[in-house]
XYZ file of C-alpha atoms in Angstrom:
763
model
C 71.804 -39.216 -16.048
C 72.893 -40.850 -12.775
C 74.055 -44.454 -12.937
C 71.735 -45.411 -10.076
C 68.653 -43.792 -11.572
C 67.565 -46.669 -13.680
C 67.101 -49.130 -10.868
C 65.704 -46.370 -8.729
C 62.763 -45.636 -11.005
C 62.610 -48.971 -12.779
C 63.480 -48.046 -16.339
C 66.720 -48.712 -18.060
C 68.494 -45.791 -19.499
C 67.778 -46.611 -22.966
C 64.060 -46.798 -22.154
C 64.125 -43.753 -20.138
C 65.038 -41.157 -22.876
C 61.708 -41.068 -24.702
C 59.693 -41.039 -21.733
C 61.687 -38.672 -19.440
C 59.071 -35.941 -19.397
C 56.289 -38.287 -18.662
C 57.771 -40.739 -16.102
C 58.101 -38.135 -13.286
C 55.105 -37.818 -11.000
C 52.778 -34.882 -11.085
C 53.829 -34.270 -7.572
C 56.602 -32.006 -9.082
C 56.173 -28.437 -7.979
C 55.852 -27.783 -11.774
C 56.571 -29.388 -15.105
C 58.938 -26.642 -15.729
C 61.398 -28.297 -13.141
C 61.071 -31.626 -15.083
C 61.851 -29.952 -18.202
C 64.896 -28.234 -16.680
C 66.113 -31.424 -15.439
C 65.658 -33.028 -18.809
C 67.582 -30.351 -20.558
C 70.305 -30.549 -18.047
C 70.712 -34.219 -19.000
C 70.883 -33.617 -22.703
C 72.645 -30.242 -22.900
C 75.802 -29.280 -20.942
C 74.914 -26.566 -18.581
C 76.815 -24.920 -15.485
C 76.449 -26.580 -12.173
C 72.961 -26.208 -10.712
C 71.898 -26.599 -6.960
C 70.211 -29.713 -5.772
C 66.473 -30.077 -6.450
C 64.019 -32.130 -4.540
C 61.146 -33.931 -6.407
C 59.028 -36.968 -6.528
C 59.543 -39.833 -8.900
C 56.885 -42.169 -10.062
C 58.364 -45.599 -10.884
C 57.190 -47.997 -13.608
C 55.009 -49.730 -10.718
C 53.532 -46.292 -9.983
C 55.173 -46.154 -6.562
C 56.247 -42.621 -5.693
C 59.762 -42.135 -4.134
C 61.466 -39.133 -2.830
C 64.733 -38.210 -4.627
C 67.424 -35.633 -4.804
C 68.793 -34.536 -8.225
C 71.942 -32.569 -8.774
C 73.521 -31.433 -11.937
C 77.268 -32.175 -11.086
C 80.544 -33.599 -12.210
C 81.266 -36.812 -10.216
C 84.635 -35.887 -8.716
C 86.985 -38.602 -8.668
C 85.142 -40.498 -11.406
C 86.042 -38.819 -14.717
C 88.719 -41.328 -15.486
C 86.212 -44.266 -14.770
C 83.118 -42.903 -16.718
C 83.888 -42.045 -20.344
C 80.573 -40.031 -20.624
C 79.976 -38.452 -24.010
C 78.448 -35.481 -22.216
C 80.335 -33.395 -19.541
C 77.628 -32.830 -17.103
C 75.351 -35.466 -15.716
C 72.385 -35.912 -13.467
C 72.724 -37.870 -10.197
C 69.753 -39.111 -8.087
C 69.644 -40.848 -4.817
C 66.539 -42.655 -3.591
C 66.274 -41.165 0.016
C 63.417 -43.659 0.736
C 65.637 -46.586 -0.211
C 62.689 -48.761 -1.196
C 60.260 -48.907 1.698
C 62.982 -48.521 4.399
C 63.915 -44.796 4.877
C 61.258 -42.094 5.474
C 60.542 -39.509 2.737
C 62.597 -36.379 2.941
C 60.609 -33.787 4.817
C 63.028 -30.953 4.872
C 62.639 -27.923 2.751
C 64.784 -27.817 -0.513
C 68.347 -26.876 0.380
C 72.023 -26.826 -1.226
C 74.212 -29.705 -0.808
C 77.951 -30.273 -1.788
C 79.698 -33.421 -2.609
C 80.563 -34.055 1.116
C 76.873 -33.836 1.938
C 76.405 -36.482 -0.883
C 78.762 -38.893 0.756
C 77.366 -38.248 4.098
C 73.738 -39.064 2.828
C 74.931 -42.309 1.285
C 76.554 -43.380 4.589
C 73.306 -42.795 6.520
C 71.479 -45.205 4.310
C 70.844 -48.783 5.701
C 71.342 -50.255 2.397
C 74.857 -51.059 0.980
C 75.334 -48.975 -2.063
C 78.109 -49.888 -4.362
C 79.758 -49.083 -7.776
C 82.562 -51.223 -9.353
C 83.852 -52.094 -12.784
C 85.464 -55.253 -14.099
C 89.286 -55.453 -14.357
C 91.057 -56.957 -17.311
C 91.638 -60.298 -15.324
C 88.084 -60.416 -14.420
C 88.221 -59.031 -10.889
C 86.366 -56.225 -9.385
C 87.438 -52.780 -8.857
C 85.096 -50.891 -6.383
C 84.712 -47.159 -7.161
C 82.259 -46.534 -4.298
C 80.936 -48.426 -1.217
C 79.186 -46.818 1.604
C 79.647 -47.893 5.261
C 76.456 -49.824 5.412
C 78.547 -52.844 4.570
C 79.901 -52.863 8.183
C 76.469 -52.894 9.647
C 74.950 -55.380 7.230
C 77.848 -57.931 6.963
C 80.215 -56.943 9.609
C 82.985 -56.191 6.966
C 84.996 -53.018 6.789
C 84.940 -51.113 3.601
C 88.691 -51.871 3.158
C 88.105 -55.605 3.795
C 85.280 -55.782 1.238
C 86.911 -53.715 -1.400
C 90.339 -55.486 -0.790
C 89.036 -58.948 -1.440
C 86.523 -58.837 -4.391
C 85.893 -62.508 -4.069
C 83.986 -61.957 -0.769
C 81.076 -60.870 -3.033
C 80.357 -64.484 -4.041
C 82.339 -66.398 -1.358
C 80.077 -65.396 1.615
C 76.739 -66.278 -0.252
C 75.146 -69.205 1.450
C 76.286 -72.515 -0.142
C 72.840 -73.559 -1.223
C 72.408 -70.194 -3.105
C 76.006 -69.613 -4.226
C 75.825 -71.259 -7.673
C 72.648 -69.581 -8.566
C 73.855 -66.057 -7.463
C 77.173 -66.586 -9.181
C 75.600 -67.493 -12.425
C 73.210 -64.571 -12.332
C 76.160 -62.055 -11.582
C 78.335 -63.472 -14.409
C 75.306 -63.243 -16.620
C 74.948 -59.525 -15.449
C 78.631 -58.868 -16.084
C 78.450 -60.141 -19.691
C 75.130 -58.778 -20.768
C 74.556 -55.724 -18.654
C 71.139 -54.435 -18.087
C 69.526 -54.850 -14.586
C 69.980 -57.315 -11.686
C 67.567 -58.541 -9.088
C 68.507 -61.253 -6.802
C 67.309 -62.621 -3.289
C 69.664 -64.845 -1.405
C 71.139 -65.808 1.874
C 74.599 -64.631 2.900
C 76.863 -65.341 5.787
C 78.200 -62.392 7.778
C 81.930 -62.077 9.123
C 80.683 -63.569 12.384
C 78.926 -66.397 10.863
C 75.342 -65.186 11.123
C 72.919 -65.948 8.233
C 70.998 -62.972 6.783
C 68.696 -62.709 3.884
C 69.632 -60.148 1.292
C 67.793 -58.586 -1.697
C 70.078 -57.021 -4.358
C 69.302 -54.634 -7.228
C 71.620 -53.429 -9.755
C 71.937 -51.783 -13.225
C 74.995 -51.074 -15.561
C 76.368 -48.063 -17.410
C 77.543 -48.713 -20.806
C 81.030 -47.692 -22.105
C 81.967 -46.013 -25.323
C 81.578 -49.243 -27.264
C 78.234 -49.855 -25.737
C 79.470 -52.795 -23.464
C 78.611 -52.783 -19.805
C 81.427 -51.112 -17.912
C 80.171 -49.793 -14.591
C 77.914 -51.868 -12.271
C 75.989 -50.009 -9.662
C 73.592 -51.520 -7.117
C 72.281 -51.663 -3.599
C 71.960 -54.551 -1.143
C 69.126 -54.606 1.374
C 68.509 -56.774 4.467
C 65.216 -58.532 4.350
C 63.555 -60.475 7.156
C 64.032 -64.359 7.208
C 61.062 -65.319 5.342
C 61.479 -68.994 5.424
C 58.192 -69.831 7.086
C 56.593 -66.865 5.415
C 57.796 -67.993 2.084
C 56.624 -71.574 2.642
C 53.276 -70.164 3.629
C 53.329 -67.844 0.739
C 54.301 -70.592 -1.479
C 51.502 -72.730 -0.187
C 48.969 -69.713 -0.567
C 50.235 -69.206 -4.125
C 49.799 -72.768 -4.993
C 46.357 -72.977 -3.630
C 45.534 -69.732 -5.527
C 47.044 -71.344 -8.610
C 45.044 -74.623 -7.950
C 41.933 -72.481 -7.411
C 42.490 -70.532 -10.459
C 43.240 -73.643 -12.553
C 40.202 -75.409 -11.077
C 37.869 -72.799 -12.114
C 35.615 -74.177 -14.876
C 35.438 -70.752 -16.424
C 38.152 -68.661 -18.062
C 40.134 -66.494 -15.677
C 43.012 -64.124 -16.116
C 45.290 -61.960 -13.749
C 45.638 -58.574 -15.351
C 47.454 -55.448 -14.732
C 46.060 -51.856 -14.880
C 47.426 -51.449 -18.504
C 45.224 -54.411 -19.414
C 48.222 -56.870 -19.775
C 47.440 -60.505 -19.018
C 49.943 -61.599 -16.236
C 48.628 -65.168 -15.734
C 45.618 -67.207 -16.717
C 44.095 -70.693 -15.932
C 43.602 -73.530 -18.390
C 40.283 -72.434 -19.579
C 41.671 -68.864 -19.994
C 44.615 -70.054 -22.156
C 42.227 -71.120 -24.803
C 41.178 -67.469 -25.315
C 44.258 -65.490 -24.788
C 47.999 -65.895 -23.991
C 50.126 -64.104 -21.166
C 51.438 -60.942 -22.210
C 48.556 -59.964 -24.546
C 46.191 -57.166 -23.835
C 43.046 -58.586 -22.684
C 40.914 -56.661 -25.350
C 43.346 -58.051 -27.943
C 43.656 -61.701 -26.853
C 40.376 -62.446 -25.404
C 38.042 -60.378 -27.690
C 40.149 -59.973 -30.741
C 39.835 -56.235 -30.869
C 36.035 -56.621 -31.291
C 34.965 -54.968 -27.897
C 36.956 -51.600 -28.427
C 35.909 -48.616 -30.302
C 36.715 -48.435 -33.977
C 39.286 -45.495 -33.320
C 41.137 -47.517 -30.775
C 41.160 -50.530 -33.040
C 42.413 -48.565 -36.052
C 45.084 -47.048 -34.032
C 46.394 -50.288 -32.532
C 46.247 -52.058 -35.868
C 48.273 -49.129 -37.477
C 51.023 -48.592 -34.981
C 50.878 -51.671 -32.592
C 50.597 -49.209 -29.670
C 47.307 -48.850 -27.918
C 45.829 -45.297 -27.405
C 45.612 -44.214 -23.793
C 42.483 -45.580 -22.037
C 41.911 -48.392 -24.474
C 39.495 -50.749 -22.830
C 36.424 -52.871 -23.664
C 33.168 -51.119 -23.763
C 31.902 -52.957 -20.791
C 35.192 -52.999 -18.775
C 34.802 -52.067 -15.134
C 38.379 -52.820 -14.036
C 39.213 -49.233 -13.266
C 36.121 -48.818 -10.954
C 36.925 -52.142 -9.260
C 40.623 -51.199 -8.625
C 39.579 -47.563 -7.399
C 36.976 -48.865 -4.980
C 38.885 -51.931 -3.943
C 35.656 -54.050 -4.390
C 34.593 -56.580 -6.929
C 32.553 -55.408 -9.851
C 30.023 -57.674 -11.756
C 27.878 -57.323 -14.806
C 26.310 -59.497 -17.303
C 27.500 -59.186 -20.907
C 25.993 -60.308 -24.267
C 28.656 -61.193 -26.667
C 28.041 -63.008 -29.955
C 24.757 -64.393 -28.784
C 26.098 -65.649 -25.316
C 25.503 -64.269 -22.063
C 28.546 -63.880 -19.661
C 28.565 -63.288 -16.038
C 31.695 -61.121 -15.976
C 33.707 -60.267 -12.852
C 36.629 -57.887 -11.907
C 38.113 -58.672 -8.551
C 40.948 -56.394 -7.326
C 44.009 -58.276 -5.999
C 45.960 -55.199 -5.216
C 46.429 -51.587 -6.307
C 47.229 -52.393 -9.897
C 46.280 -56.196 -10.457
C 42.949 -57.704 -10.681
C 41.322 -61.053 -11.559
C 38.994 -61.082 -14.489
C 36.835 -63.991 -15.114
C 33.641 -64.716 -16.997
C 31.096 -67.592 -16.691
C 28.861 -68.622 -19.514
C 25.386 -68.215 -18.219
C 23.592 -68.460 -21.489
C 21.709 -71.605 -20.588
C 20.992 -70.303 -17.090
C 19.784 -67.124 -18.574
C 17.628 -68.879 -21.119
C 16.276 -71.158 -18.382
C 15.715 -67.834 -16.351
C 13.897 -66.264 -19.301
C 11.882 -69.317 -19.815
C 10.953 -69.320 -16.023
C 10.123 -65.745 -16.267
C 8.119 -66.366 -19.459
C 6.269 -69.307 -17.728
C 5.800 -67.209 -14.648
C 4.291 -64.355 -16.678
C 2.193 -66.981 -18.420
C 1.090 -68.497 -15.088
C 0.396 -64.903 -13.793
C -1.571 -64.163 -16.886
C -3.444 -67.453 -16.636
C -4.078 -66.832 -12.861
C -5.204 -63.335 -13.723
C -7.627 -64.724 -16.315
C -8.836 -67.210 -13.876
C -9.426 -64.748 -11.274
C -11.143 -62.408 -13.770
C -13.419 -65.394 -14.561
C -13.961 -66.100 -10.884
C -14.631 -62.354 -10.343
C -16.964 -62.242 -13.261
C -18.940 -65.387 -12.398
C -22.138 -65.369 -10.397
C -20.630 -68.052 -8.339
C -19.082 -68.171 -4.900
C -15.282 -68.612 -4.979
C -13.064 -68.843 -1.783
C -9.533 -70.180 -0.966
C -8.395 -71.428 2.435
C -5.186 -72.475 3.942
C -4.706 -75.621 6.039
C -6.195 -74.131 9.149
C -9.252 -72.964 7.285
C -8.308 -69.311 7.124
C -9.502 -67.204 4.228
C -6.778 -66.312 1.674
C -8.996 -65.250 -1.249
C -12.784 -64.523 -1.698
C -14.258 -63.361 -5.051
C -16.520 -60.277 -5.457
C -19.719 -62.367 -5.725
C -19.101 -63.859 -2.283
C -18.530 -60.376 -0.906
C -21.716 -59.012 -2.502
C -23.713 -62.012 -1.339
C -22.562 -61.866 2.315
C -21.913 -58.294 2.757
C -18.233 -58.445 3.878
C -15.265 -56.503 2.480
C -12.192 -58.596 1.280
C -9.870 -56.748 3.638
C -12.191 -57.818 6.536
C -12.214 -61.422 5.543
C -8.462 -62.354 4.675
C -7.051 -64.115 7.710
C -10.462 -64.843 9.193
C -11.335 -68.469 9.866
C -14.011 -69.577 7.416
C -15.965 -71.865 9.666
C -16.170 -69.416 12.545
C -17.291 -66.609 10.333
C -19.680 -68.163 7.841
C -20.847 -71.766 8.891
C -23.900 -71.706 11.141
C -23.264 -73.121 14.712
C -25.419 -76.171 14.325
C -23.500 -77.238 11.088
C -20.135 -76.001 12.068
C -18.546 -79.155 13.697
C -19.924 -81.515 10.906
C -18.745 -79.341 8.033
C -15.238 -78.933 9.623
C -14.819 -82.490 10.350
C -16.331 -84.104 7.347
C -15.879 -81.708 4.412
C -12.579 -80.111 5.394
C -10.407 -82.194 7.901
C -11.698 -85.511 6.673
C -11.229 -84.733 2.947
C -7.649 -83.330 3.723
C -6.862 -86.504 5.621
C -8.187 -88.793 2.768
C -6.880 -86.347 0.112
C -10.172 -86.624 -1.571
C -13.152 -84.386 -1.685
C -16.585 -85.768 -2.361
C -17.861 -84.648 -5.795
C -20.308 -82.169 -4.334
C -21.028 -80.903 -0.932
C -23.851 -78.774 0.309
C -24.084 -76.641 3.438
C -25.583 -73.272 4.655
C -23.570 -70.137 5.058
C -24.431 -66.994 7.009
C -24.358 -63.527 5.523
C -23.036 -60.693 7.615
C -26.823 -59.759 8.582
C -27.560 -63.380 9.629
C -29.355 -64.678 6.439
C -28.758 -68.312 5.600
C -27.785 -69.192 2.117
C -27.418 -72.762 0.872
C -24.301 -73.398 -1.242
C -23.427 -76.346 -3.361
C -19.576 -76.629 -3.288
C -17.028 -77.988 -5.828
C -13.832 -78.363 -3.905
C -10.158 -79.011 -4.866
C -6.838 -78.956 -3.005
C -4.034 -76.520 -3.316
C -0.604 -77.949 -3.217
C 3.163 -76.724 -3.075
C 5.698 -77.750 -5.536
C 6.476 -80.865 -3.460
C 2.775 -81.942 -3.759
C 1.999 -81.177 -0.069
C -1.632 -79.935 0.551
C -1.462 -76.328 1.674
C -5.104 -75.348 1.274
C -8.382 -75.726 -0.691
C -10.015 -73.882 -3.420
C -13.732 -73.957 -3.499
C -16.320 -72.769 -6.112
C -19.954 -72.865 -5.025
C -23.359 -72.145 -6.559
C -25.916 -70.364 -4.383
C -28.829 -72.779 -4.625
C -30.861 -71.243 -1.871
C -33.725 -70.320 -4.127
C -33.580 -73.517 -6.079
C -33.694 -75.688 -2.999
C -36.194 -73.472 -1.418
C -38.436 -73.858 -4.584
C -37.913 -77.620 -4.371
C -38.675 -77.822 -0.760
C -41.526 -75.242 -1.246
C -43.118 -77.557 -3.839
C -42.680 -80.479 -1.534
C -44.154 -78.380 1.224
C -47.021 -77.350 -0.950
C -47.893 -80.874 -1.886
C -47.451 -81.996 1.658
C -49.670 -79.102 2.885
C -52.196 -79.583 0.054
C -52.483 -83.191 0.841
C -52.821 -82.598 4.587
C -55.336 -79.940 3.798
C -57.452 -82.289 1.574
C -57.605 -84.954 4.154
C -57.728 -82.901 7.380
C -60.983 -82.913 9.249
C -59.991 -79.785 11.148
C -57.131 -77.710 12.364
C -56.021 -80.290 14.844
C -55.051 -82.630 12.052
C -53.858 -79.833 9.600
C -51.504 -77.663 11.705
C -49.063 -80.473 12.770
C -48.476 -81.383 9.234
C -48.166 -77.697 8.031
C -45.735 -77.223 10.853
C -43.500 -80.156 9.784
C -43.387 -79.091 6.213
C -42.519 -75.519 7.205
C -39.675 -76.763 9.294
C -37.900 -78.054 6.204
C -37.879 -74.527 4.758
C -37.542 -71.894 7.513
C -36.504 -71.767 11.142
C -40.135 -72.689 12.319
C -39.739 -74.141 15.852
C -42.284 -71.699 16.923
C -45.625 -71.694 14.994
C -49.068 -70.830 15.962
C -52.464 -70.086 14.631
C -54.808 -67.451 16.095
C -58.433 -66.932 15.164
C -60.746 -63.969 15.830
C -64.316 -64.546 17.018
C -66.349 -61.451 15.940
C -69.355 -62.439 18.029
C -67.444 -62.736 21.221
C -64.662 -60.269 20.126
C -61.924 -62.614 21.293
C -58.672 -64.022 19.947
C -58.087 -67.688 20.613
C -55.060 -70.017 19.746
C -56.361 -73.342 18.361
C -52.855 -74.372 17.309
C -49.784 -73.305 19.416
C -46.464 -74.968 18.946
C -43.871 -73.223 21.192
C -41.655 -74.608 24.044
C -40.642 -71.170 25.541
C -44.122 -70.023 26.748
C -47.532 -71.726 27.372
C -50.598 -71.367 25.112
C -52.210 -68.062 25.670
C -55.950 -68.117 26.858
C -58.528 -66.563 24.683
C -58.281 -62.855 25.165
C -60.447 -59.815 24.119
C -58.325 -56.801 24.992
C -54.760 -57.984 24.505
C -51.942 -55.996 22.928
C -50.107 -58.817 21.283
C -48.528 -59.413 17.862
C -51.588 -61.374 16.751
C -53.888 -58.377 17.377
C -51.322 -56.201 15.626
C -51.468 -58.281 12.439
C -55.355 -58.507 12.643
C -55.526 -54.790 12.939
C -53.214 -54.117 9.972
C -54.686 -56.853 7.752
C -51.444 -57.601 6.029
C -48.338 -59.571 6.438
C -45.894 -58.205 9.136
C -42.201 -59.069 9.219
C -40.263 -57.662 12.367
C -36.746 -57.904 13.685
C -35.716 -57.354 17.242
C -35.089 -53.714 16.633
C -38.648 -53.127 15.218
C -40.080 -55.137 18.090
C -38.403 -52.943 20.513
C -39.667 -49.753 18.753
C -43.285 -51.019 18.906
C -42.988 -51.835 22.565
C -41.544 -48.201 23.247
C -44.520 -46.836 21.229
C -47.085 -48.854 23.318
C -48.376 -50.764 20.351
C -47.559 -54.206 21.705
C -47.024 -55.414 25.215
C -43.709 -56.588 26.528
C -43.351 -60.330 27.042
C -40.655 -62.987 28.195
C -39.134 -64.329 26.174
C -38.827 -61.816 23.347
C -38.309 -63.243 19.813
C -35.400 -61.996 17.609
C -37.726 -62.236 14.475
C -41.566 -62.360 13.980
C -43.509 -63.180 10.929
C -47.401 -63.016 10.930
C -49.820 -63.490 7.940
C -53.439 -62.836 8.131
C -56.196 -65.385 7.297
C -58.803 -63.558 5.091
C -62.276 -63.871 4.248
C -63.507 -63.662 0.607
C -64.310 -59.886 1.360
C -60.672 -59.520 2.530
C -61.390 -59.025 6.047
C -58.934 -60.924 8.455
C -60.369 -63.595 10.732
C -57.111 -64.972 11.902
C -53.318 -65.194 11.580
C -50.575 -67.756 11.124
C -47.232 -66.674 12.753
C -43.650 -67.810 13.101
C -41.087 -66.624 15.605
C -37.224 -67.366 16.056
C -35.194 -67.069 19.090
C -31.790 -68.397 18.067
C -29.180 -66.008 16.642
C -28.470 -66.515 13.006
C -32.000 -67.895 12.464
C -33.264 -65.058 10.416
C -36.679 -64.567 8.840
C -36.778 -62.757 5.499
C -39.049 -61.839 2.473
C -38.739 -65.329 0.976
C -40.143 -66.808 4.310
C -42.910 -64.279 4.106
C -43.878 -65.377 0.612
C -43.837 -69.071 1.704
C -45.969 -68.318 4.748
C -48.498 -66.442 2.658
C -48.897 -69.536 0.539
C -49.363 -71.545 3.644
C -51.914 -69.081 4.880
C -53.942 -69.555 1.708
C -54.038 -73.330 2.258
C -54.798 -73.025 5.842
C -57.597 -70.579 4.983
C -59.089 -72.993 2.420
C -58.999 -75.731 4.984
C -60.611 -73.553 7.579
C -63.215 -72.502 4.975
C -64.082 -76.136 4.172
C -64.187 -76.976 7.833
C -66.421 -74.147 8.411
C -68.612 -75.245 5.453
C -68.699 -78.773 6.628
C -69.721 -77.461 10.145
C -72.451 -75.306 8.724
C -73.732 -78.242 6.515
C -73.661 -80.505 9.314
C -75.563 -78.124 11.495
C -78.064 -77.779 8.713
C -78.381 -81.605 8.464
C -78.825 -81.664 12.046
C -81.690 -79.106 11.868
C -83.335 -80.756 8.829
C -83.093 -84.232 10.462
C -84.833 -82.819 13.535
C -87.581 -81.455 11.448
C -88.017 -84.487 9.362
C -88.071 -86.774 12.201
C -90.656 -84.719 13.931
C -92.835 -84.171 10.935
C -96.486 -85.490 10.878
C -96.111 -86.778 7.373
C -94.363 -89.831 6.334
C -91.250 -89.037 4.388
C -89.395 -91.522 2.256
C -86.275 -91.202 0.082
C -85.742 -93.496 -2.667
C -82.714 -94.175 -4.876
C -82.613 -96.635 -7.616
C -85.942 -98.120 -6.655
C -85.052 -98.716 -2.978
C -85.623 -96.879 0.047
C -82.729 -94.925 1.522
C -84.356 -92.875 4.307
C -87.589 -93.222 6.207
C -88.753 -91.030 9.086
C -90.569 -92.423 12.095
C -94.162 -91.539 10.700
C -93.234 -93.439 7.466
C -92.451 -96.575 9.642
C -95.713 -96.120 11.578
C -97.655 -95.757 8.330
C -96.085 -98.833 6.696
C -96.493 -100.983 9.943
C -92.937 -101.492 10.969
C -91.342 -100.752 14.342
C -88.290 -98.693 13.247
C -87.379 -96.702 9.990
C -84.319 -98.809 9.734
C -86.547 -101.822 8.726
C -87.454 -99.915 5.763
C -84.032 -99.134 4.368
C -83.005 -100.978 1.391
C -86.468 -102.380 0.504
C -88.007 -101.732 -2.924
C -90.861 -99.140 -2.914
C -93.147 -101.547 -4.943
C -93.221 -103.819 -1.873
C -95.715 -101.466 -0.379
C -97.978 -100.872 -3.519
C -100.700 -103.129 -4.808
C -100.101 -104.997 -8.135
C -102.212 -102.766 -10.165
C -100.801 -99.564 -8.737
C -97.294 -100.723 -9.589
C -98.248 -100.885 -13.244
C -99.901 -97.320 -13.275
C -97.562 -95.552 -10.901
C -94.219 -96.346 -12.418
C -94.962 -94.863 -16.031
C -96.410 -91.781 -14.386
C -93.260 -91.586 -12.352
C -91.170 -91.698 -15.342
C -93.271 -89.037 -17.031
C -93.086 -86.532 -14.105
C -89.382 -86.906 -13.627
C -88.052 -83.550 -12.678
C -91.413 -82.274 -11.662
C -93.220 -82.074 -8.336
C -96.481 -84.037 -8.356
C -99.240 -85.007 -5.867
C -101.626 -87.904 -6.459
C -103.810 -90.369 -4.333
C -102.187 -93.925 -4.060
C -103.062 -97.139 -2.268
C -100.433 -98.676 -0.202
C -100.341 -101.946 1.687
C -98.522 -101.896 5.052
C -96.533 -104.906 6.553
C -99.889 -106.319 7.999
C -101.475 -106.387 4.581
C -103.933 -103.649 5.453
C -104.515 -101.235 2.498
C -104.953 -97.578 2.925
C -105.247 -94.505 0.591
C -102.597 -91.859 0.901
C -101.591 -88.770 -1.041
C -98.191 -88.919 -2.558
C -96.118 -85.733 -3.141
C -92.868 -86.516 -5.053
C -89.919 -84.501 -6.142
C -86.444 -85.108 -7.445
C -83.509 -84.538 -5.035
C -80.386 -83.330 -7.046
C-alpha cells in the first residue's frame, strides 16, 4: 500500500484493510481489477503495469488515481515493509486542483512517476525523524519553489524552515500540531499562513499521514501542501454566516439536528440535545430504535453495527438529498403529531427538525368537526327551508339574490340559476312599491341594524301575478360582526289577506247594496271596495234593454276613454259577455286573437287584461255585465279576481232586482193612486181607529175641502152615537171578511146621510 494512499482516500491504513474491496468506486472497469490490486497488496507478485482507476473517498468524492505494483527504488533502507512489493497511488486530481486524467491507460516507469509528481501544483513530501529530532527528507517535489520560492536543496537542507516560515500568529499552533503528529502518528490536517522566501504571505492547507515502522511507531511522514486563497474576508463572512446559522438553529423552539447521509447526528440545537447527542444515529438517539424495523433493531442490538439502509419508517432524507429539495410530512408518534422536515444542506448533509403540532392538529380537527357540524346544520336548515311551504331568500348588501328555496321558485316560476346574482327589488317588487320597500325595509333596516318584527309587501311572479308576502327578516354577518346580507323567510298570505279583504268588501258592498237607492249610489261604493282587492281602476256596468235592443252604461269609471253611448249593434266586450252568458277572463294575447277573428272591434287604448261577469235574471238569462280592465304592466287579473267579481255581480244583481221591484211597485202605486183619486166612490183607509187615507170623493162626502183634513181623525167622529155602538161589534165580528151594509154618517156640517159601506182588511 502506498504511504500516500491513506490521505488520498480518507482512510488510515489500519481502517483500509477490511474495506479494501468496497472502498473503491464502482467506476472501476470491473471489480476484477479491484481484487487484483487488493491481492497485489497482500501477496508478493511480480511487477505489474500501472493501472488507472477511480477511487471513492470516505466523503464520497471520486478522484482519479494511478496505481502501480512496484518496489520504491532508493527507499528500501528507509521503509522496513514486511512485504517486498507494495502499491503506490498518486492523486492526479490533487484535491480539486488538477483535471482528471483523460489519457487512455498506458505504461509508466519510475522516471515518469517523478515527472508526474513535479507537475503537481501541490508540494508533496516524505520525511522521517532523525535521532536528534530533526527531519530527513526522502522526497520533495519541485512545487516548493513555486509555492514558497525555496529550492529543494534549501528546504531539505534546513529542516527548521518547515516551522520557521509559518506566520508568527499561527506558528505555535502549527508547531504543536506537528509535534503531536510526530509523537502519535495518524493523520494531519492544518490550515495556516506562511511567509515565502521573498516575504509574501500565503495561506496554506496541509494534509499528511504516517507509515508505522516495525515496532508500530510512526516512522515515515508523508504529506502534501496546497495553496489556498486568502479567505480572510470570506472566513469572516463565513464565520458570521455560521454564527447566524448557529443562532438560528439554537433559536428554533423545536428540536433540530444536522445529520449526514449515514444518519449520524453532526450537530443539534438546544431543544434537539434533549432528545439525542452528537455522534448518535438519529433513529437511535431520537427515537430509541422504536421507528426502525424489528430486523434492523435486532441486528443493531446484537452487533452494534447497523444494517445497510437502516432508517426510520417515515424517513425522507434520501429523497430530499437526491432531489435537492426539502421534504415534509406529518408523523404520529406516541400519540403526538409532528410536522417533520428534511432540508438538504449539501450533497450528504441535511437538517432534520420536527415541530409538535398536536394542539394545532387537535384544533384543526376540532375546526373540521365544527365545520362539518355547521355544514350538517346548514344542510338540515336548508332541507327544512326546502321542505317548508314558505318563501326563503338570502340577499347580499346590494340586494342581489344569493339563495332562493324551491317554494319561492315554484311560486314565482323562476329557476335558481336564473335568479342568483339578480337584484331582488328589480326582479320581484312591483314598481309602485319598489322605492318604499328598498328604502324602508332594506336600506333603513341595515342602517339601523334592526328589522321590524314583520313586514308585508307584494312580489310579482314571472307571469306578472301579484302575491302578498309577510316577511320575517334577519341579518347575515361575517366573523367580525359586519352585516353582509339578509336572510328572509316569508309566508304567502295572498289568499288569507284576499279573504280578509273580500270579507270586508262583501260587508261594504252588502251595506251599500242595502242602503242604495240605485246604481248611482251602489256602484261607487262597490268600486272603492274592489280597489282594495284587485287592480280595479277601470270598472263599468253595462245593461241590456231587450225592448230597445240596446246596451247602455249606467256606471262607467275609466280615465282613458269616455263613457260609450247606448248602442245596438256594437262589437264590444260587453256584447261578447252578454252573448256567452258566462264570465270571460282575457289577457292581451286572447284579446288580439278575438280582434283578428272579428269577434270584437279594435279600440284605443287596448287593455292588458279584461274580466267581465254577466248579471243574470232568475231564469239564467243575462241582462247586463260588470267588468274590470287593467292597463299597467304587472297588474294582472286572475281566477281569484274572477271569483270575487262573480260575488260582486251577485250583489249588484240583488240591488238591481230590488231597484227594479221598487220601481215596479212605485209605478203600481202611481197607477193605483190615479185610480183611487179619480174613483166616484169615497175611499177611506183606517188604521187603529184613525183615518190614514182619503180620496177626494171621501172629502166631498164628509164635507171637507181636502182629503188631508181627514187624515188622523177617528172614524167615529163621522158616525151617529147609536151607529157607533152597533157598528163597532159588527166590525170586530167581520174581521178578515169583506162586508157591505147601510150606515148613516154625519158630515162636517152636521148633515146626516145614508151610505153603503163596503169594508175589507188590508194585509
